[in-house]
CSV table of C-alpha atoms and ligand atoms in Angstrom, one decimal:
chain,number,residue,atom,x,y,z
A,9,MET,CA,12.9,5.8,33.2
A,10,PHE,CA,10.8,7.8,35.6
A,11,ASN,CA,14.4,9.6,36.2
A,12,ARG,CA,15.4,10.1,32.3
A,13,LEU,CA,12.3,11.9,31.9
A,14,ARG,CA,12.6,14.0,35.3
A,15,GLN,CA,16.2,15.1,33.7
A,16,ARG,CA,14.6,15.5,30.1
A,17,LEU,CA,11.8,17.7,31.6
A,18,PHE,CA,14.4,19.5,33.7
A,19,ARG,CA,16.4,20.4,30.9
A,20,PHE,CA,13.3,21.4,28.9
A,21,MET,CA,12.1,23.8,31.3
A,22,VAL,CA,15.7,24.9,31.5
A,23,GLN,CA,16.2,25.4,27.7
A,24,CYS,CA,12.8,27.3,27.8
A,25,LEU,CA,13.7,30.2,30.2
A,26,LEU,CA,16.9,31.0,28.4
A,27,ARG,CA,15.2,31.1,25.0
A,28,GLY,CA,12.5,33.8,26.7
A,29,VAL,CA,10.3,31.4,26.7
A,30,SER,CA,7.3,30.1,29.0
A,31,PRO,CA,7.5,26.0,29.6
A,32,SER,CA,3.8,26.2,30.1
A,33,GLU,CA,3.2,27.9,26.5
A,34,ALA,CA,6.4,25.8,25.3
A,35,THR,CA,4.5,23.3,26.5
A,36,VAL,CA,1.4,24.1,24.7
A,37,PHE,CA,3.0,24.3,21.9
A,38,LEU,CA,4.5,20.9,22.0
A,39,ALA,CA,1.0,19.5,22.5
A,40,SER,CA,-0.6,21.5,19.5
A,41,THR,CA,2.4,19.3,17.4
A,42,GLY,CA,1.8,16.7,18.8
A,43,PRO,CA,-0.5,14.6,15.8
A,44,VAL,CA,3.1,15.9,13.7
A,45,LEU,CA,4.4,12.7,15.8
A,46,SER,CA,1.9,10.4,16.0
A,47,ARG,CA,1.4,10.9,12.2
A,48,CYS,CA,5.9,9.9,11.7
A,49,LEU,CA,5.2,7.5,14.0
A,50,TYR,CA,2.4,5.5,11.7
A,51,VAL,CA,4.9,6.6,8.6
A,52,VAL,CA,7.4,5.1,9.9
A,53,ALA,CA,5.2,2.3,11.3
A,54,GLU,CA,3.7,2.0,7.4
A,55,LEU,CA,7.2,1.6,6.4
A,56,GLY,CA,8.7,-1.0,8.5
A,57,VAL,CA,11.5,1.4,9.3
A,58,ALA,CA,12.8,-0.6,12.7
A,59,ASP,CA,12.4,-4.5,10.5
A,60,ARG,CA,15.0,-2.7,8.2
A,61,LEU,CA,17.1,-1.5,11.0
A,62,LYS,CA,17.3,-5.1,12.7
A,63,SER,CA,20.3,-6.7,10.8
A,64,GLY,CA,22.4,-3.4,11.3
A,65,PRO,CA,22.4,0.7,11.4
A,66,LEU,CA,21.8,2.2,8.1
A,67,THR,CA,21.8,5.9,7.1
A,68,ALA,CA,18.8,7.5,5.4
A,69,GLN,CA,20.0,7.3,2.2
A,70,GLN,CA,19.9,3.5,2.5
A,71,LEU,CA,17.0,3.5,3.9
A,72,ALA,CA,15.1,5.3,1.4
A,73,SER,CA,17.3,3.5,-1.4
A,74,ALA,CA,15.2,0.0,-0.1
A,75,LEU,CA,12.3,1.6,0.7
A,76,CYS,CA,11.9,3.3,-2.6
A,77,VAL,CA,11.0,6.7,-0.6
A,78,ASP,CA,11.9,10.2,-0.8
A,79,PRO,CA,15.8,10.3,1.1
A,80,ASP,CA,15.3,14.4,2.4
A,81,ALA,CA,11.4,13.3,3.6
A,82,LEU,CA,13.1,10.2,5.6
A,83,THR,CA,15.8,11.9,7.1
A,84,ARG,CA,13.9,14.8,8.2
A,85,VAL,CA,10.6,12.2,9.8
A,86,LEU,CA,13.3,10.0,11.7
A,87,LEU,CA,15.1,12.9,13.1
A,88,ALA,CA,11.2,14.4,15.0
A,89,LEU,CA,11.3,11.1,16.4
A,90,THR,CA,14.7,10.9,17.8
A,91,PRO,CA,14.3,13.4,20.6
A,92,THR,CA,11.2,11.5,21.6
A,93,GLY,CA,13.8,8.5,21.4
A,94,TYR,CA,12.7,6.0,18.7
A,95,PHE,CA,15.9,5.9,16.5
A,96,ARG,CA,18.8,7.4,17.7
A,97,ARG,CA,21.5,9.0,14.6
A,98,ASP,CA,25.3,8.6,15.3
A,99,ARG,CA,28.2,11.2,14.3
A,100,SER,CA,28.7,9.1,11.1
A,101,GLY,CA,24.6,9.4,9.8
A,102,PHE,CA,23.5,6.1,10.6
A,103,PHE,CA,20.5,5.8,12.4
A,104,ARG,CA,20.0,2.5,14.8
A,105,ASN,CA,17.5,1.0,16.8
A,106,THR,CA,16.5,1.8,20.5
A,107,PRO,CA,14.8,-0.2,22.7
A,108,GLN,CA,11.2,2.3,21.7
A,109,SER,CA,11.7,1.8,17.6
A,110,ARG,CA,12.4,-2.2,18.3
A,111,ALA,CA,8.7,-2.4,19.6
A,112,LEU,CA,8.2,-1.6,15.6
A,113,MET,CA,9.1,-4.4,14.4
A,114,THR,CA,7.5,-6.6,13.2
A,115,ASP,CA,8.6,-9.6,15.5
A,116,HIS,CA,9.9,-8.0,18.8
A,117,PRO,CA,7.9,-10.3,21.4
A,118,GLY,CA,6.1,-6.8,22.5
A,119,SER,CA,5.5,-5.2,18.7
A,120,LEU,CA,2.7,-2.6,18.4
A,121,ARG,CA,3.4,-2.2,14.7
A,122,GLU,CA,0.0,-2.8,14.2
A,123,TRP,CA,-1.5,-1.1,16.7
A,124,VAL,CA,0.3,2.1,15.1
A,125,ARG,CA,-0.6,1.5,11.5
A,126,TYR,CA,-4.3,1.3,12.7
A,127,ALA,CA,-4.3,3.9,15.0
A,128,GLY,CA,-2.9,6.0,12.0
A,129,ALA,CA,-4.1,4.7,9.3
A,130,PRO,CA,-5.8,7.4,6.7
A,131,TRP,CA,-9.4,6.9,7.1
A,132,GLN,CA,-8.9,6.7,11.2
A,133,TRP,CA,-7.0,9.9,10.9
A,134,LYS,CA,-9.5,11.5,8.7
A,135,HIS,CA,-12.0,10.8,10.9
A,136,TRP,CA,-10.7,12.3,14.5
A,137,GLY,CA,-10.8,15.9,12.2
A,138,ASP,CA,-14.1,15.9,13.7
A,139,LEU,CA,-13.5,15.5,17.2
A,140,LEU,CA,-14.7,19.5,17.7
A,141,GLU,CA,-18.4,18.3,16.1
A,142,THR,CA,-18.4,15.4,18.7
A,143,VAL,CA,-18.1,17.8,21.6
A,144,GLU,CA,-20.3,19.6,20.8
A,145,LYS,CA,-23.7,17.0,19.8
A,146,GLY,CA,-22.3,14.3,22.2
A,147,GLY,CA,-21.1,10.9,21.7
A,148,GLU,CA,-24.2,9.4,20.7
A,149,LEU,CA,-23.8,10.3,17.6
A,150,ARG,CA,-21.1,8.2,17.0
A,151,CYS,CA,-22.1,5.2,19.4
A,152,GLY,CA,-20.8,1.9,17.1
A,153,LEU,CA,-19.6,3.5,14.3
A,154,LEU,CA,-16.3,2.0,14.4
A,155,PHE,CA,-18.0,-1.6,14.7
A,156,ASP,CA,-20.3,-0.1,11.1
A,157,TRP,CA,-16.6,0.0,9.5
A,158,VAL,CA,-15.3,-2.9,10.6
A,159,GLU,CA,-17.9,-5.4,9.9
A,160,THR,CA,-18.1,-3.5,6.2
A,161,ASN,CA,-14.9,-3.0,5.5
A,162,PRO,CA,-12.6,-6.4,5.1
A,163,GLU,CA,-9.9,-4.6,5.1
A,164,ILE,CA,-10.3,-2.3,8.3
A,165,ARG,CA,-11.5,-5.3,9.8
A,166,SER,CA,-8.2,-7.6,9.4
A,167,GLN,CA,-6.5,-3.7,10.3
A,168,PHE,CA,-8.6,-4.2,13.3
A,169,ASN,CA,-8.5,-7.2,14.8
A,170,ALA,CA,-4.2,-7.1,14.2
A,171,ALA,CA,-4.0,-4.1,16.1
A,172,MET,CA,-6.2,-5.7,19.0
A,173,GLN,CA,-4.3,-8.4,18.6
A,174,SER,CA,-0.9,-6.6,18.7
A,175,LYS,CA,-2.7,-4.4,22.4
A,176,ALA,CA,-3.7,-7.6,23.4
A,177,LYS,CA,-1.3,-9.4,23.9
A,178,GLN,CA,0.9,-7.3,26.4
A,179,ILE,CA,-1.9,-8.3,28.4
A,180,ASP,CA,-2.7,-12.2,27.5
A,181,GLU,CA,0.6,-13.7,30.1
A,182,ARG,CA,-0.6,-11.1,32.6
A,183,ILE,CA,-4.0,-12.6,32.7
A,184,VAL,CA,-3.8,-16.1,32.9
A,185,GLU,CA,-1.0,-15.3,35.8
A,186,LEU,CA,-3.2,-13.1,37.9
A,187,PHE,CA,-7.1,-15.4,37.3
A,188,ASP,CA,-6.8,-18.8,38.1
A,189,PHE,CA,-8.7,-20.5,35.0
A,190,SER,CA,-7.9,-24.5,35.9
A,191,HIS,CA,-11.2,-24.0,38.0
A,192,PHE,CA,-13.5,-24.2,34.6
A,193,ARG,CA,-14.5,-26.2,32.2
A,194,ARG,CA,-15.8,-23.6,29.3
A,195,VAL,CA,-14.8,-20.3,28.8
A,196,VAL,CA,-17.4,-17.9,26.3
A,197,ASP,CA,-14.7,-15.2,25.3
A,198,VAL,CA,-17.6,-12.5,24.8
A,199,GLY,CA,-17.0,-10.4,21.5
A,200,GLY,CA,-13.9,-12.5,21.7
A,201,GLY,CA,-12.5,-11.2,18.3
A,202,ASN,CA,-10.0,-12.9,16.3
A,203,GLY,CA,-9.6,-16.2,19.0
A,204,HIS,CA,-5.9,-15.3,20.3
A,205,PHE,CA,-6.8,-15.3,24.0
A,206,ALA,CA,-9.0,-18.5,23.9
A,207,HIS,CA,-6.0,-19.9,21.6
A,208,GLN,CA,-3.8,-18.4,24.6
A,209,LEU,CA,-5.7,-20.1,26.5
A,210,VAL,CA,-6.8,-23.5,25.8
A,211,LYS,CA,-3.1,-24.5,25.1
A,212,ARG,CA,-1.9,-23.0,29.0
A,213,GLU,CA,-5.1,-24.7,30.6
A,214,PRO,CA,-5.6,-28.6,28.9
A,215,GLY,CA,-8.8,-29.2,30.6
A,216,VAL,CA,-10.4,-26.0,29.9
A,217,LYS,CA,-12.5,-25.5,26.7
A,218,ALA,CA,-13.4,-22.6,24.6
A,219,THR,CA,-15.9,-20.3,23.0
A,220,VAL,CA,-15.5,-17.4,20.9
A,221,PHE,CA,-18.2,-15.4,20.4
A,222,ASP,CA,-18.2,-12.5,17.8
A,223,ILE,CA,-19.8,-10.8,14.8
A,224,PRO,CA,-20.8,-13.2,11.3
A,225,PRO,CA,-17.8,-11.5,9.3
A,226,THR,CA,-15.2,-12.1,12.0
A,227,ILE,CA,-15.9,-15.4,13.2
A,228,SER,CA,-16.0,-16.2,9.1
A,229,SER,CA,-13.2,-15.5,8.9
A,230,LEU,CA,-11.8,-17.3,11.2
A,231,ARG,CA,-13.4,-20.9,10.1
A,232,LYS,CA,-11.8,-19.8,6.4
A,233,ALA,CA,-7.7,-18.9,8.4
A,234,CYS,CA,-7.7,-22.1,11.5
A,235,PRO,CA,-5.4,-20.5,13.1
A,236,PHE,CA,-5.9,-22.1,16.3
A,237,GLY,CA,-3.1,-25.6,14.9
A,238,PRO,CA,-3.9,-28.9,17.1
A,239,SER,CA,-5.9,-27.0,20.1
A,240,HIS,CA,-9.2,-26.1,17.3
A,241,ASP,CA,-11.4,-29.0,19.0
A,242,ARG,CA,-11.3,-26.9,22.3
A,243,ILE,CA,-12.5,-24.2,20.6
A,244,ASP,CA,-16.0,-23.5,19.7
A,245,LEU,CA,-16.7,-20.7,17.2
A,246,ALA,CA,-20.1,-18.8,17.4
A,247,GLU,CA,-21.1,-16.3,15.7
A,248,GLY,CA,-24.0,-13.2,16.6
A,249,ASP,CA,-24.8,-10.1,17.9
A,250,PHE,CA,-24.8,-9.7,21.9
A,251,PHE,CA,-27.0,-7.6,21.6
A,252,LYS,CA,-29.7,-9.9,21.0
A,253,SER,CA,-28.1,-12.6,23.1
A,254,VAL,CA,-25.4,-14.8,23.4
A,255,PRO,CA,-24.3,-18.7,24.2
A,256,GLU,CA,-25.3,-20.4,26.5
A,257,GLY,CA,-23.0,-23.3,28.2
A,258,GLY,CA,-20.2,-21.3,29.6
A,259,ASP,CA,-18.9,-21.3,33.5
A,260,LEU,CA,-17.3,-18.7,33.0
A,261,TYR,CA,-18.1,-15.0,30.7
A,262,LEU,CA,-14.8,-13.4,29.9
A,263,ILE,CA,-15.4,-9.7,28.3
A,264,ARG,CA,-12.0,-7.8,27.3
A,265,HIS,CA,-11.6,-5.2,26.0
A,266,VAL,CA,-15.3,-4.8,25.1
A,267,LEU,CA,-17.9,-2.6,27.8
A,268,HIS,CA,-15.2,0.2,26.9
A,269,ASN,CA,-16.7,0.3,23.9
A,270,TRP,CA,-20.0,0.8,24.7
A,271,PRO,CA,-21.7,4.0,26.2
A,272,ASP,CA,-23.4,3.0,30.0
A,273,SER,CA,-27.2,1.4,27.7
A,274,GLN,CA,-25.5,-0.3,26.1
A,275,ALA,CA,-22.2,-2.2,28.1
A,276,ARG,CA,-25.5,-3.4,30.6
A,277,MET,CA,-27.4,-4.2,27.6
A,278,ILE,CA,-24.3,-6.7,26.7
A,279,LEU,CA,-24.4,-7.6,30.5
A,280,GLU,CA,-27.6,-8.9,30.5
A,281,ASN,CA,-27.5,-10.7,27.7
A,282,CYS,CA,-24.4,-12.4,29.4
A,283,ARG,CA,-26.2,-12.2,32.8
A,284,LYS,CA,-29.9,-14.5,30.8
A,285,ALA,CA,-27.3,-17.4,29.6
A,286,MET,CA,-25.4,-17.8,33.0
A,287,LYS,CA,-26.3,-20.5,35.2
A,288,PRO,CA,-26.7,-18.6,38.6
A,289,SER,CA,-23.1,-20.2,39.5
A,290,ALA,CA,-21.3,-19.0,36.8
A,291,SER,CA,-19.0,-15.9,36.6
A,292,LEU,CA,-18.5,-13.1,35.3
A,293,LEU,CA,-14.9,-11.8,34.2
A,294,VAL,CA,-14.5,-8.2,32.9
A,295,VAL,CA,-10.7,-6.7,31.5
A,296,ASP,CA,-10.4,-3.1,30.7
A,297,MET,CA,-9.0,0.2,31.8
A,298,LEU,CA,-10.0,1.8,34.8
A,299,LEU,CA,-10.3,4.9,35.0
A,300,ASN,CA,-7.7,6.9,38.0
A,301,GLN,CA,-7.2,10.3,38.4
A,302,ASN,CA,-5.1,11.8,35.8
A,303,GLU,CA,-3.5,8.8,34.5
A,304,LEU,CA,-3.1,9.5,30.6
A,305,ALA,CA,-3.0,6.3,28.7
A,306,PRO,CA,-7.1,5.7,30.1
A,307,ARG,CA,-7.4,9.5,29.7
A,308,SER,CA,-6.9,9.7,26.2
A,309,MET,CA,-8.5,6.2,25.8
A,310,ASP,CA,-11.6,7.5,27.0
A,311,VAL,CA,-11.4,10.3,24.4
A,312,ALA,CA,-11.3,7.3,21.6
A,313,MET,CA,-14.0,5.5,23.1
A,314,LEU,CA,-16.0,9.0,23.0
A,315,HIS,CA,-15.2,9.8,19.2
A,316,LEU,CA,-14.8,6.5,17.8
A,317,LEU,CA,-17.3,4.7,19.1
A,318,GLY,CA,-19.5,6.6,21.8
A,319,GLY,CA,-17.7,4.6,24.2
A,320,ARG,CA,-16.2,5.4,27.9
A,321,GLU,CA,-13.5,4.6,30.3
A,322,ARG,CA,-15.0,3.3,33.8
A,323,THR,CA,-13.8,3.5,37.5
A,324,ALA,CA,-14.5,0.9,39.5
A,325,GLU,CA,-17.2,2.4,40.8
A,326,GLN,CA,-18.7,2.7,37.8
A,327,PHE,CA,-18.4,-0.5,36.5
A,328,LYS,CA,-19.9,-1.6,40.2
A,329,ALA,CA,-23.3,0.3,39.6
A,330,LEU,CA,-23.4,-1.2,35.6
A,331,PHE,CA,-23.3,-4.9,36.9
A,332,GLN,CA,-25.6,-3.9,40.1
A,333,GLN,CA,-27.9,-2.7,37.4
A,334,ALA,CA,-27.1,-6.1,35.2
A,335,GLY,CA,-27.6,-8.5,37.7
A,336,PHE,CA,-24.6,-8.8,38.7
A,337,GLU,CA,-22.6,-8.4,41.8
A,338,LEU,CA,-19.0,-7.0,42.1
A,339,THR,CA,-16.4,-9.9,44.3
A,340,SER,CA,-13.0,-8.3,43.3
A,341,VAL,CA,-10.7,-5.7,41.3
A,342,GLN,CA,-7.2,-6.8,40.4
A,343,ARG,CA,-5.0,-4.1,38.9
A,344,THR,CA,-2.7,-5.3,37.1
A,345,SER,CA,1.2,-3.7,35.6
A,346,THR,CA,-0.7,-2.8,32.5
A,347,PRO,CA,-3.2,-0.3,32.5
A,348,MET,CA,-5.8,-3.1,32.4
A,349,SER,CA,-7.9,-4.3,35.4
A,350,LEU,CA,-9.5,-8.1,36.1
A,351,LEU,CA,-13.0,-6.9,37.6
A,352,VAL,CA,-15.1,-10.3,38.8
A,353,ALA,CA,-18.3,-10.9,39.3
A,354,SER,CA,-21.2,-13.6,40.3
A,355,VAL,CA,-24.7,-13.9,39.4
A,356,ALA,CA,-26.2,-11.9,42.0
A,357,ALA,CA,-28.5,-13.5,44.4
A,358,GLN,CA,-31.7,-11.4,44.0
A,359,SER,CA,-31.0,-10.1,39.8
A,360,PRO,CA,-33.5,-7.3,40.0
A,361,ILE,CA,-34.5,-7.4,36.2
A,362,LEU,CA,-34.1,-11.3,35.4
A,363,VAL,CA,-35.6,-14.9,35.6
A,364,PRO,CA,-32.3,-16.7,34.8
A,365,ALA,CA,-32.7,-18.9,32.0
A,366,HIS,CA,-31.5,-22.0,33.7
A,367,SER,CA,-34.1,-21.9,36.7
A,368,GLY,CA,-35.3,-25.7,37.6
B,430,SAM,C1,-12.6,-4.0,21.1
B,430,SAM,S1,-12.2,-5.2,20.2
B,430,SAM,C2,-12.0,-6.8,21.5
B,430,SAM,C3,-11.8,-8.0,20.6
B,430,SAM,C4,-10.8,-8.5,22.0
B,430,SAM,N1,-12.2,-9.3,22.8
B,430,SAM,C5,-9.6,-8.8,22.3
B,430,SAM,O1,-10.0,-8.2,23.4
B,430,SAM,O2,-8.8,-8.5,22.1
B,430,SAM,C6,-14.1,-5.8,19.9
B,430,SAM,C7,-14.7,-7.0,19.8
B,430,SAM,O3,-15.8,-7.0,20.1
B,430,SAM,C8,-16.8,-7.3,18.6
B,430,SAM,N2,-18.5,-6.9,19.0
B,430,SAM,C9,-18.7,-5.5,18.1
B,430,SAM,N3,-20.2,-5.7,17.7
B,430,SAM,C10,-20.4,-6.8,18.3
B,430,SAM,C11,-21.7,-7.5,18.5
B,430,SAM,N4,-23.3,-6.8,18.1
B,430,SAM,N5,-21.9,-8.6,18.8
B,430,SAM,C12,-20.7,-9.6,18.9
B,430,SAM,N6,-19.3,-8.8,18.5
B,430,SAM,C13,-19.3,-7.4,18.8
B,430,SAM,C14,-15.8,-6.8,17.7
B,430,SAM,O4,-15.8,-7.6,16.3
B,430,SAM,C15,-14.7,-7.2,18.5
B,430,SAM,O5,-14.2,-7.7,17.9
């Protein structure tokens, strides 16, 4: 994979030199057209092109008539994606899936179709036009913005929850492999979304119960959908606002892909409310990306958090400081084969801020 990328980069450099364009200018040009590729990716995900190619190759004409779209425009969008590895067109004009485009199929085990549809949705895309304003005025302007939309707009809420589930699937398995949940009786999933992790967890660990805690509209959709099948009696649903309080009674508090949504002051408030709900013996497990030198995924997610929510990705040191301020002690940091890391903390012996709710 790495070698293939290196060969491609080398070919690209040679082509640039032959055409008399310096590689740095060409790189700038390519980056400036990045949004075009991102739009093309959204279009094929929205149309479900990869699903159509699942049972075999099709020409652009065949695809276009099945999808009721313009054949010329669709061909050009597909051909803009093929140089980056999405789809392949053979000599007779048939398009077929590649490993990359298979990740856009709805039923692919690691499907990112819902994520791409959410990340490229017109309401979100329009908002990216204002990034310059965020940089001029700072992220505070955007604090919690995305969740205002999620809370008030059912369509955005269902897109958002589907996207989170699609993104999280890849890490769910790694978390349950790397972290031993069997020692705990009740796990409180703070900002647990549509409960997919809690569901995976109780299915795998017969002795564990879970509480999914989230905003009222998300919990009420979950109550209506009843998605947990036979495991439902081991999953409690609790609605509320983690800036006010968090349910008591857990011996593990899980905060997954949540702290990065918020600036330090708010992230600290969430942690403090967990701390207040926790017995001194309870543990905290935070799952988030760690900022690390020049890695592209956390760096671009950091800007997404800044602009959509006023949040931020953090280094391990920044998490440690945040935990300390909220009365926790960071006990371990475990990196995974995905961009996510597991940070485990315990209640600090001398909490600087709080009287434990369960003292006595
Ligand atoms: C990025 S999602 C993560 C969802 C889930 N933990 C996961 O890993 O897929 C953040 C979650 O925080 C929830 N949330 C946002 N504001 C909240 C609040 N004030 N109180 C409780 N939950 C909140 C959102 O509804 C959403 O489900």
